[in-house]
Each structure stands twice: as structure tokens, then as C-alpha cells.
Coordinates of C-alpha atoms in Angstrom, one line a residue:
Chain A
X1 CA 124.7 -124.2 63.7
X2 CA 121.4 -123.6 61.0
X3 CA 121.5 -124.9 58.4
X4 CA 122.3 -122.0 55.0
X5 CA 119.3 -123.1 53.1
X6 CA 117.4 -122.2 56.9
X7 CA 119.3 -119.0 56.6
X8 CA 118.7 -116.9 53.7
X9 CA 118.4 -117.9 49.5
X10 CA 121.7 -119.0 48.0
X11 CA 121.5 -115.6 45.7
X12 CA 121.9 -113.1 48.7
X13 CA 123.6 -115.7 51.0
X14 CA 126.6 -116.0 48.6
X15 CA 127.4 -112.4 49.1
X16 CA 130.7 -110.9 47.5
X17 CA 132.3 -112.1 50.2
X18 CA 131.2 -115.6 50.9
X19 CA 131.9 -116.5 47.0
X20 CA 135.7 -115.4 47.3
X21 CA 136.3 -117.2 50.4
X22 CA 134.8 -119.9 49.2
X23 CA 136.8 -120.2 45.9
X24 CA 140.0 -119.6 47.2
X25 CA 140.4 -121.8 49.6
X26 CA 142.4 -124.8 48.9
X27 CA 141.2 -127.5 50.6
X28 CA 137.8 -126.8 49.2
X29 CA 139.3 -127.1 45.4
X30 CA 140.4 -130.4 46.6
X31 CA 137.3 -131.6 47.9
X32 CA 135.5 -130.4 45.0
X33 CA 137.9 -132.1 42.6
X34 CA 137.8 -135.4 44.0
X35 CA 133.8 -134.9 44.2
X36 CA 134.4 -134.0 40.5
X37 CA 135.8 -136.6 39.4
X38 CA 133.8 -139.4 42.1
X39 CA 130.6 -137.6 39.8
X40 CA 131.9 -138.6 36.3
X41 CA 132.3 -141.6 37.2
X42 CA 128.8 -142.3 38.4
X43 CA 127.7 -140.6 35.0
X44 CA 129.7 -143.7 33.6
X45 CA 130.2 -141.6 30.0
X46 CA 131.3 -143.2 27.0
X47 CA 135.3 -143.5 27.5
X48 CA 137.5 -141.0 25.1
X49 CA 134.6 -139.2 24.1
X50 CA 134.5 -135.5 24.7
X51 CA 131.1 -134.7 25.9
X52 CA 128.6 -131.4 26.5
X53 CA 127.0 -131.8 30.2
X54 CA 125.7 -129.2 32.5
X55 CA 126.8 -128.0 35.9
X56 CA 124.2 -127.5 38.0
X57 CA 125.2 -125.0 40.6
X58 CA 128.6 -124.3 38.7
X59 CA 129.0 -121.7 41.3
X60 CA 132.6 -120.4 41.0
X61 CA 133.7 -123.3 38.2
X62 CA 135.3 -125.1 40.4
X63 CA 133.8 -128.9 38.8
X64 CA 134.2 -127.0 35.6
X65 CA 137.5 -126.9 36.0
X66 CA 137.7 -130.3 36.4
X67 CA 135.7 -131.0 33.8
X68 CA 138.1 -128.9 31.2
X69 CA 140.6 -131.0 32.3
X70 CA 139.2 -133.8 31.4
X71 CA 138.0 -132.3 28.1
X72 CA 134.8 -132.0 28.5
X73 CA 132.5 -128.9 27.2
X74 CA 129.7 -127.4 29.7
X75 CA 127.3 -125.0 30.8
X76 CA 127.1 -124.3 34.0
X77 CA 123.9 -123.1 36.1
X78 CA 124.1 -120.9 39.3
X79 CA 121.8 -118.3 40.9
X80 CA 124.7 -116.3 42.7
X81 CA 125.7 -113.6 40.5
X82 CA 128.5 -113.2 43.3
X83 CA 129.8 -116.5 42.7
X84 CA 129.4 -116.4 38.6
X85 CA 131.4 -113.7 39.1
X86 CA 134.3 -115.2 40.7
X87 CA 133.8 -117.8 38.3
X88 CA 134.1 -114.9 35.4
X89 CA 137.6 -113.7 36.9
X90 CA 139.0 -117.4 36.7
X91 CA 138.3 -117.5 33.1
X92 CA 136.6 -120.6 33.4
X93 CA 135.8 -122.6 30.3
X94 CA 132.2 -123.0 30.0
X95 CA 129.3 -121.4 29.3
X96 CA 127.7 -119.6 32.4
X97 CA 123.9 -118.5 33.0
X98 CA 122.2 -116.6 35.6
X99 CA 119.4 -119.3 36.7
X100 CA 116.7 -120.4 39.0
X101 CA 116.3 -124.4 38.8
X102 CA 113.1 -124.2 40.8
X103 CA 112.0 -122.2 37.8
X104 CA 112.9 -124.8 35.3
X105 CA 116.0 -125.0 32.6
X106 CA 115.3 -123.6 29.0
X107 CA 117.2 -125.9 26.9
X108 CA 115.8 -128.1 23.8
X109 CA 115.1 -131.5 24.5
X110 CA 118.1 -133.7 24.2
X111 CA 120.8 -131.4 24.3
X112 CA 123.2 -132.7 27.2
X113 CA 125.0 -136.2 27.8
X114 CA 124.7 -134.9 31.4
X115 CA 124.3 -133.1 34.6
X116 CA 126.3 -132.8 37.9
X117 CA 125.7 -130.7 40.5
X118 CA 128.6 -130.8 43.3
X119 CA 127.9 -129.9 46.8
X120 CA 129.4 -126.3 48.0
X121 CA 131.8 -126.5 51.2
X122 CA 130.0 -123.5 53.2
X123 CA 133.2 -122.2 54.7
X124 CA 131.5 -120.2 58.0
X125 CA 129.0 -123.0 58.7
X126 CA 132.0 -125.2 58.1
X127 CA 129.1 -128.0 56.4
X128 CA 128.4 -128.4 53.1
X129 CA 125.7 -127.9 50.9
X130 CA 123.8 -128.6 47.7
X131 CA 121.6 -127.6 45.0
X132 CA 119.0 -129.6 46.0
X133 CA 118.7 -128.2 49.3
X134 CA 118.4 -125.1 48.3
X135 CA 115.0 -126.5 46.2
X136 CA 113.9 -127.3 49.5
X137 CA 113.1 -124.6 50.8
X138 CA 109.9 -121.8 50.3
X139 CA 111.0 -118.7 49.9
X140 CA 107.8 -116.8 49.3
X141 CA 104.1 -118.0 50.0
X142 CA 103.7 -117.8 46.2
X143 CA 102.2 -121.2 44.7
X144 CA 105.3 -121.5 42.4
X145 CA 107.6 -121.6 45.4
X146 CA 106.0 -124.5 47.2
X147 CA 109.3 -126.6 47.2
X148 CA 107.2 -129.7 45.3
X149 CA 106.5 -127.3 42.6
X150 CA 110.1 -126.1 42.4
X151 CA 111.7 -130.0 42.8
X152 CA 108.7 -130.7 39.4
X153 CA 109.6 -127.8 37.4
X154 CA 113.3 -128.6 38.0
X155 CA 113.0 -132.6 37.3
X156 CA 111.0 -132.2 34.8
X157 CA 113.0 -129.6 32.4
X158 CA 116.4 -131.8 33.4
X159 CA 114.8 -134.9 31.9
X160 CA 113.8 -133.0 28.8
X161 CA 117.0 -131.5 28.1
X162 CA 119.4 -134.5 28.8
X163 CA 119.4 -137.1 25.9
X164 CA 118.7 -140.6 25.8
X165 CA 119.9 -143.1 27.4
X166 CA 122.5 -140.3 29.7
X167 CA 122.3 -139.6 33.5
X168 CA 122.5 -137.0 36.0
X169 CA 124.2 -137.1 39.4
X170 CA 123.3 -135.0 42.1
X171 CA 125.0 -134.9 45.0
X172 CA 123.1 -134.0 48.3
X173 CA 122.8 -133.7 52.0
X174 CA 119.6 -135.1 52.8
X175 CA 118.1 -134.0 56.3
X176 CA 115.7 -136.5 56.9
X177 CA 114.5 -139.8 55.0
X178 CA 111.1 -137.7 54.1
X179 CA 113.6 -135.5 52.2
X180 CA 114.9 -138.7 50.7
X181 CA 111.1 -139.6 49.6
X182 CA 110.2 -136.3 48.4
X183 CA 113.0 -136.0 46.1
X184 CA 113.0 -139.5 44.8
X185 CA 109.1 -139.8 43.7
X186 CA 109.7 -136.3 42.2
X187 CA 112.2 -137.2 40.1
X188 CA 110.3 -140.5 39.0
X189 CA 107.4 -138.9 38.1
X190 CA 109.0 -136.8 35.8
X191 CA 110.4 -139.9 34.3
X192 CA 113.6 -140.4 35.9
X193 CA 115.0 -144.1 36.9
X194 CA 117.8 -144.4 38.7
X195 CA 117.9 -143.7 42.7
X196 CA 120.8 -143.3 45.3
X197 CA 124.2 -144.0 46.1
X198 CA 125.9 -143.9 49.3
X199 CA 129.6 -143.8 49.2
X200 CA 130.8 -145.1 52.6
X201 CA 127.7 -145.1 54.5
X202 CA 129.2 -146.5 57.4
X203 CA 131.7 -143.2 57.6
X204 CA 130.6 -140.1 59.7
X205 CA 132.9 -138.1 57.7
X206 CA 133.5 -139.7 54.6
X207 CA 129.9 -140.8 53.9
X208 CA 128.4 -139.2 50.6
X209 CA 125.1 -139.6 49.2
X210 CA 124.8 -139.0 45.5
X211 CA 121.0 -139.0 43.7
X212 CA 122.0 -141.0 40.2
X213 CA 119.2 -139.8 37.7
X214 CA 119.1 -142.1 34.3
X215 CA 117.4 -141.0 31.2
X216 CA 116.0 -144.3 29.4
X217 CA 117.7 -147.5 28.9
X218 CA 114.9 -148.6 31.2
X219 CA 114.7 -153.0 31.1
X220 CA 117.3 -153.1 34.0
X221 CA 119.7 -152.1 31.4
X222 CA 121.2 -149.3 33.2
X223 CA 122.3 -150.3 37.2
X224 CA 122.3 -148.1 39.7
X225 CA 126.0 -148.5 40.6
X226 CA 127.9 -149.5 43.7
X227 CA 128.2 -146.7 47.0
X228 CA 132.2 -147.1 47.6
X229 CA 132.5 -149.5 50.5
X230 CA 135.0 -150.4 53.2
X231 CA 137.2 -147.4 55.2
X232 CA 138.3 -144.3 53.7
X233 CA 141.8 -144.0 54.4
X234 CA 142.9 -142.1 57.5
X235 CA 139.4 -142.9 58.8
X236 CA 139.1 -142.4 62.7
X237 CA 142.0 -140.5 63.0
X238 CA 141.9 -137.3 65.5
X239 CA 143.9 -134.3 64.7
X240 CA 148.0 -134.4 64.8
X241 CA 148.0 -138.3 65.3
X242 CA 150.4 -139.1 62.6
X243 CA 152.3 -136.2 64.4
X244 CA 152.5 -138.2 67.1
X245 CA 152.9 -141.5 65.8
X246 CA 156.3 -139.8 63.8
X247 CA 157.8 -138.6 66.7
X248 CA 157.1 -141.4 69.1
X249 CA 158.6 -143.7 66.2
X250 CA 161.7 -141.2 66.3
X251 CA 162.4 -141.4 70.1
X252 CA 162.8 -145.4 69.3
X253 CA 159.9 -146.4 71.4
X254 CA 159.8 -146.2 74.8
X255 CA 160.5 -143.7 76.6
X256 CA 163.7 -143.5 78.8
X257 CA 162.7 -142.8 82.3
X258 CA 164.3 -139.3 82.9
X259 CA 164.6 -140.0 86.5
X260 CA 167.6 -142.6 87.0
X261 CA 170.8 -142.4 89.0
X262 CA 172.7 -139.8 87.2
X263 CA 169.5 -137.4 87.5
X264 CA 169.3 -137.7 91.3
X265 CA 173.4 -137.6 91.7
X266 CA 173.0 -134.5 90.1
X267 CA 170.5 -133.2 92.0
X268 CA 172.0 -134.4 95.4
X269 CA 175.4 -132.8 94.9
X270 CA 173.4 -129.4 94.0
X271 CA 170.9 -129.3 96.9
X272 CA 174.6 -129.8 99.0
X273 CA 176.5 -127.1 97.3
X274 CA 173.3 -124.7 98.0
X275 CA 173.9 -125.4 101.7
X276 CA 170.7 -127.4 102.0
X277 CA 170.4 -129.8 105.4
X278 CA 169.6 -133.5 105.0
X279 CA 170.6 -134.2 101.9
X280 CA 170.6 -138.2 101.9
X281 CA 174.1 -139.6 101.8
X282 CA 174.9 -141.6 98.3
X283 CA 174.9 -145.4 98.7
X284 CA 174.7 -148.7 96.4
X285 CA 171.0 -147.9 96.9
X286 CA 170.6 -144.4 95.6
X287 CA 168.4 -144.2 92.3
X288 CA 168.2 -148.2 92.4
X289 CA 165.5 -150.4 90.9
X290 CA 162.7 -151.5 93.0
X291 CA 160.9 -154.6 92.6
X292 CA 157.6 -154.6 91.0
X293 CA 155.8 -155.0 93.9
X294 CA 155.3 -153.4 96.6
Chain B
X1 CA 130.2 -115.8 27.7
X2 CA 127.4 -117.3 25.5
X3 CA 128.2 -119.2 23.1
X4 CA 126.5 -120.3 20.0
X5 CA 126.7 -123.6 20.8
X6 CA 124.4 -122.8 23.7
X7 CA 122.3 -120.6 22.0
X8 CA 121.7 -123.2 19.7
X9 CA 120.4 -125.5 23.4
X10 CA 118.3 -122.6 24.6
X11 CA 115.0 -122.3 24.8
X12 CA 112.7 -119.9 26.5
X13 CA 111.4 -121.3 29.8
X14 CA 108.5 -119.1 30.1
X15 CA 104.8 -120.3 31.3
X16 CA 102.4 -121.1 28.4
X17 CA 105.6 -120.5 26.0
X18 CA 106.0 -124.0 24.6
X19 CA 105.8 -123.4 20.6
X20 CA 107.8 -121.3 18.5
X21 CA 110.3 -120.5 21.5
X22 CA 113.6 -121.1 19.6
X23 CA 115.8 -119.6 18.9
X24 CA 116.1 -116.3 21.0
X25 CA 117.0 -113.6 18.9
X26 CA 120.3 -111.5 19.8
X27 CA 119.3 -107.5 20.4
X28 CA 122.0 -104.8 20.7
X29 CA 125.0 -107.1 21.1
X30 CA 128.4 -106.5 21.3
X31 CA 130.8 -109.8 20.7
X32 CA 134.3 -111.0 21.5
X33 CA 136.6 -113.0 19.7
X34 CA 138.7 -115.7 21.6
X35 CA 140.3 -118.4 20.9
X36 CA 139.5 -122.0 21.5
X37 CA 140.9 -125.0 21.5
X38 CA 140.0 -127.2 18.2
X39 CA 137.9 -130.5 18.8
X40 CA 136.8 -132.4 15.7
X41 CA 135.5 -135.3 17.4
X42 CA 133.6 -133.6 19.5
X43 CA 132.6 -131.1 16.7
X44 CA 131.5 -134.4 15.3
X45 CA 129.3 -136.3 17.9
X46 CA 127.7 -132.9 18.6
X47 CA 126.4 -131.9 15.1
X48 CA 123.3 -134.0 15.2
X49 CA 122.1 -132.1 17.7
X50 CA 122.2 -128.8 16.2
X51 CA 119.6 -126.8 14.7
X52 CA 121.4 -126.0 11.4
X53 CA 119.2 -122.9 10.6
X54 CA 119.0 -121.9 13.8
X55 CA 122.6 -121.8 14.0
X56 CA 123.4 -120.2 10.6
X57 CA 120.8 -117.7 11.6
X58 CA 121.8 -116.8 14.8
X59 CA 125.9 -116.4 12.9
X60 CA 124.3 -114.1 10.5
X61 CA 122.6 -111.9 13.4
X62 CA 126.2 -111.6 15.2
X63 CA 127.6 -110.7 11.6
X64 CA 129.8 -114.0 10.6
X65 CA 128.3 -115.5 7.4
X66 CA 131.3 -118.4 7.0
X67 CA 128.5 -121.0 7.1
X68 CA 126.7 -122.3 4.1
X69 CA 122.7 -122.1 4.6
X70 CA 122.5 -125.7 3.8
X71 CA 124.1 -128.0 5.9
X72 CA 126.9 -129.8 4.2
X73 CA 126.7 -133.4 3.2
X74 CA 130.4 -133.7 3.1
X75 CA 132.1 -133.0 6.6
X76 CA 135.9 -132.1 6.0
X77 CA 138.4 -130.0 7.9
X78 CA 137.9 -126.7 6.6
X79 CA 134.1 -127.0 7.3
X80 CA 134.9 -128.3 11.1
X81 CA 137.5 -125.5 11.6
X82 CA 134.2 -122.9 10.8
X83 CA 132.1 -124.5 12.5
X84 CA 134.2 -124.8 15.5
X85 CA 134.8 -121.0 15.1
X86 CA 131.2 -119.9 14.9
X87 CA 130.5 -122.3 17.6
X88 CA 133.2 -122.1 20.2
X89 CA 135.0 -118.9 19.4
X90 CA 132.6 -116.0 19.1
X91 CA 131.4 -115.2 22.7
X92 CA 128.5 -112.3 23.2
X93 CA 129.2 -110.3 25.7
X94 CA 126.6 -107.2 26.2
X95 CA 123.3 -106.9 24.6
X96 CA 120.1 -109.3 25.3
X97 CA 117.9 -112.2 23.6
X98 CA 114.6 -112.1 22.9
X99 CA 112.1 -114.8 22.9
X100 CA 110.0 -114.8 19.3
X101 CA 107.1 -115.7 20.6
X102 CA 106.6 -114.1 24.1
X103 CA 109.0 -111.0 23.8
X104 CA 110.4 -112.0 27.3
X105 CA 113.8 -110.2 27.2
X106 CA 116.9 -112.5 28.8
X107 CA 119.1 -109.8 29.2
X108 CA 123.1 -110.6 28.8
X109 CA 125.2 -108.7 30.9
X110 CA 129.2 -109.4 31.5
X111 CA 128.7 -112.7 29.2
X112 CA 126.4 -114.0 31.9
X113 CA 122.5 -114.2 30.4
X114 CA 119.8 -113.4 33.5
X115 CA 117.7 -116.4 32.7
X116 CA 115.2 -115.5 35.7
X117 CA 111.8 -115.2 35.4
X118 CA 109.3 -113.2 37.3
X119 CA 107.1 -115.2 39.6
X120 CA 104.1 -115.3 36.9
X121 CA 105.8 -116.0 34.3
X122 CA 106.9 -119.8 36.1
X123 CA 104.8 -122.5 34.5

């Protein structure tokens, strides 16, 4: 299946529709959560210090909700009015705003001690999604929508409104490793260290590939941290296999064979009370055990 | 849902609009009142980064005038607990801001401010 980004811009593809299904499904506030939290920890705040960071994509608050939790104040940034909606009716926390990133972000230098942007779950295309791929793509011939000019404007604004030293973590789907490049020179020419992290990169599923953005602290003073490593659990599993396992673990093991003596006695003495001819006569050897070989 | 203590954050975005671009002015607003849960310490880390006249100017427009127009030297509850309700607690809802040097109008509608900008207006 195309790719959304391929499909239509995240404004009119996140219909009514699309943003409801999205938000109330529960699996996907799992996924998000854990995302959530994966992405403060990459932004390695200060512990026990309530901080002010942006959402970038907030879409329906989902992060945001995390990110109350944890006590946290932010704004969030989307560019679905569908989904901001949603987000409205759940009474989320922070403050939202109706925004383009490949336009830039208005804020004053230095006001944030962070970004996140969380990848969407896209439900129908059952794949998910991110902010950055949505910068990707050209939506009109006009110079400003070049996706190089939007990935500038966007990079550029972030670095001026985060603080020094803080960081931002994007998390992304790259296509292609020219994505990758494109993305990564952007964001150092607009001053950015950092680079990416891969969380399991040996997983199919489980694999995640967050872009770690630090303002300042440059010297090797800030590290880009550690992709999680080794097997996420219930890696390689196919569908109902515990089910399985649980029932086979039940039954005690092996299987009886449902064949043995009493099954064909049984059998014999009804094919002779139906009248049927040649019906083998019972013996020492009926239903016996044969040798392994044959 | 904006807040002041994003007001206070935004600037316009605007091509060419680089001086003089904070703060928006509120037009036509109507506000809401809700309640918030009190943070001093975060009340505390965060007022270096406000604009003090900015904010106090931006509480007078939405008609609360609980803040002195100096900021205080002396930081003590009762001054937190205002500043926490002029920051956190008043939420616009309706109206618009305006940018004072460009006049581009971000309209607010439902709490949400349009922050889009027409494809000439992207620097």
C-alpha cells in the first residue's frame, strides 16, 4: 500500500473520520505511550524538574497526555484541524496551534527545553507515520514548497526556539538512506548536533529510528545516546502462539494417540450390530503395538 | 486554549517580519476562566524566560491587572499564585492576534490560533 504522505497532505488526509479512529483506538494509545515515554528519555531532561517542551504533530494529544502525566507543560503543533479537534474534546492539557512546520515555528528564541514529535499509527494503511515525512513531500510547484526549503525553514525556527544546551527527538520512518542524508545535513546546517538512534535495528517490527537534535553543549559534551539493543520481548512470535503453547502445556505434552484398543473395540462391536459383513474377529492382536519398523 | 504563557513564546513567523514582531496583540477576545493545577517550581525555572512587559501587557489587554508593572525582586507565594493565574489559568478562546509590525491577523478560533501563512508570506 502508498505511502499517506504519497497520498494526500496530512490536513485533508486526517479527515473527521480518520482523526477519531485514530484516537480511539487502544492499542495505538499504547504504542504512543511507550513511544512517549522511549522520547523523554532520549531528551535526557533534568530529573524532577517540570519542564515546557513542544509537541510537534500533537495531533489528537495523545504524547501530551503522557507528558501531563509526567508533569510536564506543552504546546503542541499540528496541521489537522480534524485531529486538534479531537484533541480539543479530550480536554487535553496543553496549549494547541493550528501550524505548518514547513512554514517555520513563531516562537522567541529560547523558549522550550524541548521538542518531540511521535510518529502517528495510520490505522487504514495499517503503517505508521511522521512529521517529518510529511516535510517530504511538494505539495505545490511553489518555491517555498520545495521539501529542502520546508526541512530549512523548519530546522531552522526549532533551533531558535529551543534553549541552550536542550534537544529535540524526532521520531521517523525513513524511506531511503538519501532521506536519511537530506534530513541530517539539513538539520546541521541550521546548527543542530546530534544525529540518529536506532532502537533494535536488528528487529523488523520492533526497530525504531529516532533523529536526536541537540542544541549546544557542542565539545563532545552531549553523546548521542545508545539505539536499545538485543530482542524485544515476544520477538518472532506469529499470531496465537502462546495460545498454543498454553494449551499444548495443558494436554500434559504429548498427545494420546486416539486410536488404541478400546477405540477399535468400539468400533468393531458397532460395525457388527449394524449388520456389517467381515468385521475382523477380536484377538490378542487387535489394536496391538507394532514394531518400529517395518 | 492560548495561554499567556504562550503568548508570551509567540512570535510572528512572517517573511521579512524579524523586528518588532512581539508580542501579538489580542483583538476582539473573549476568555475563559479554568482552573489549573499550581506549580511553583516550575513557575520558578520558567520566569527567566518571560518577557515581563510583554506579559503584564498582554494581562492588561485580556482585563486582569493583578500584576505589578515592575517585576518583583522578591518572589513569594502570593506573587507565584498570580502569576500562575495570569499565566496558566486565563485561556482565550474567540477573537484574533495581531502582529504590530506586519498586521498579519492569526485568527483564534475554538482556543486553537490558525498560525498558517499564505504562500508569500513564507520566508
Amino acid at each position: 500500500m502508498s505511502r499517506p504522505e504519497l497520498v494526500a497532505p496530512p490536513e485533508i488526509y486526517y479527515g473527521d473520520v480518520e482523526a477519531k479512529k485514530y484516537t480511539n483506538n487502544s492499542r495505538i494509545q499504547q504504542i504512543q505511550a511507550d513511544m512517549t515515554y522511549r522520547a523523554l528519555e532520549l531528551l535526557n531532561l533534568p530529573p524532577d524538574e517540570p519542564a515546557f517542551l513542544l509537541d510537534i504533530g500533537c495531533g489528537s494529544g495523545l504524547s501530551g497526555e503522557i507528558l501531563d502525566e509526567e508533569g510536564h507543560l506543552w504546546a503542541g503543533l499540528d496541521i489537522a484541524p480534524s485531529m486538534l479537534e479531537v484533541a480539543l474534546e479530550r480536554e487535553v492539557e496543553g496549549d494547541l496551534f493550528l501550524q505548518d512546520i514547513g512554514q517555520g515555528i513563531g516562537f522567541r528564541p529560547g523558549s522550550f527545553d524541548g521538542a518531540i514529535s511521535i510518529r502517528r499509527f495510520d490505522n487504514t494503511l495499517r503503517r505508521s507515520i511522521s512529521v517529518l515525512q510529511w516535510l517530504l513531500n511538494a505539495e505545490t510547484s511553489h518555491p517555498t514548497s520545495s521539501p529542502p526549503h520546508r526541512l530549512t525553514r523548519f530546522f531552522t525556527t526549532l533551533h531558535a526556539a529551543l534553549k541552550n544546551p536542550s534537544r529535540a527527538v524526532l521520531q521517523f520512518y525513513p524511506t531511503s538512506d538519501d532521506q536519511i542524508q537530506l534530513i541530517t545535513s539539513i538539520a546541521q546546517k541550521a546548527g543542530f548536533g546530534g544525529g540518529i538512534v536506532v532502537d533494535y535495528p536488528n528487529s523488523k517490527k520492533a526497530r525504531k529510528v529516532f533523529l536526536c537534535l541537540f542544541v549546544g553543549g557542542g565539545g563532545g559534551a552531549q553523546q548521542v545516546p545508545k539505539g536499545l539493543e538485543g530482542e524485544e520481548e515476544d520477538e518472532g512470535r506469529v499470531q496465537f502462539e502462546k495460545r498454543r503453547e498454553r494449551l499444548k502445556a495443558k494436554s500434559g505434552g504429548k498427545r494420546k494417540n486416539i486410536k488404541d484398543k478400546d477405540w477399535i473395540l468400539k468400533k468393531k462391536e458397532l460395525y457388527r450390530q449394524r449388520g456389517k459383513e467381515s468385521v475382523p474377529n477380536d484377538s490378542k492382536y487387535t489394536g496391538r503395538k507394532r514394531k518400529p519398523v517395518f | 486554549m492560548v495561554r499567556l504563557i504562550t503568548h508570551n513564546l509567540l512570535a510572528c513567523h512572517a517573511k521579512g517580519c524579524t523586528s518588532n514582531n512581539f508580542p501579538l496583540q489580542f483583538q476582539d477576545v473573549s476568555i475563559e476562566l479554568r482552573d489549573a493545577d499550581f506549580n511553583a517550581d516550575f513557575l520558578r525555572g520558567f520566569l527567566p524566560r518571560l518577557e515581563w512587559p510583554a506579559l503584564v501587557g498582554a494581562a492588561r489587554q485580556l482585563g486582569d491587572t493583578s500584576l505589578p508593572a515592575e517585576q518583583p525582586d522578591m518572589i513569594d507565594d502570593e506573587f507565584l499564585q498570580k502569576l500562575h493565574h495570569v499565566l496558566l489559568e486565563i485561556h482565550v478562546e474567540e477573537g484574533a492576534m495581531v502582529c504590530p509590525n506586519c498586521k498579519h491577523v492569526y485568527p483564534i478560533s475554538n482556543g486553537i490560533p490558525n498560525m498558517l501563512l499564505a504562500e508569500h508570506e513564507i520566508g
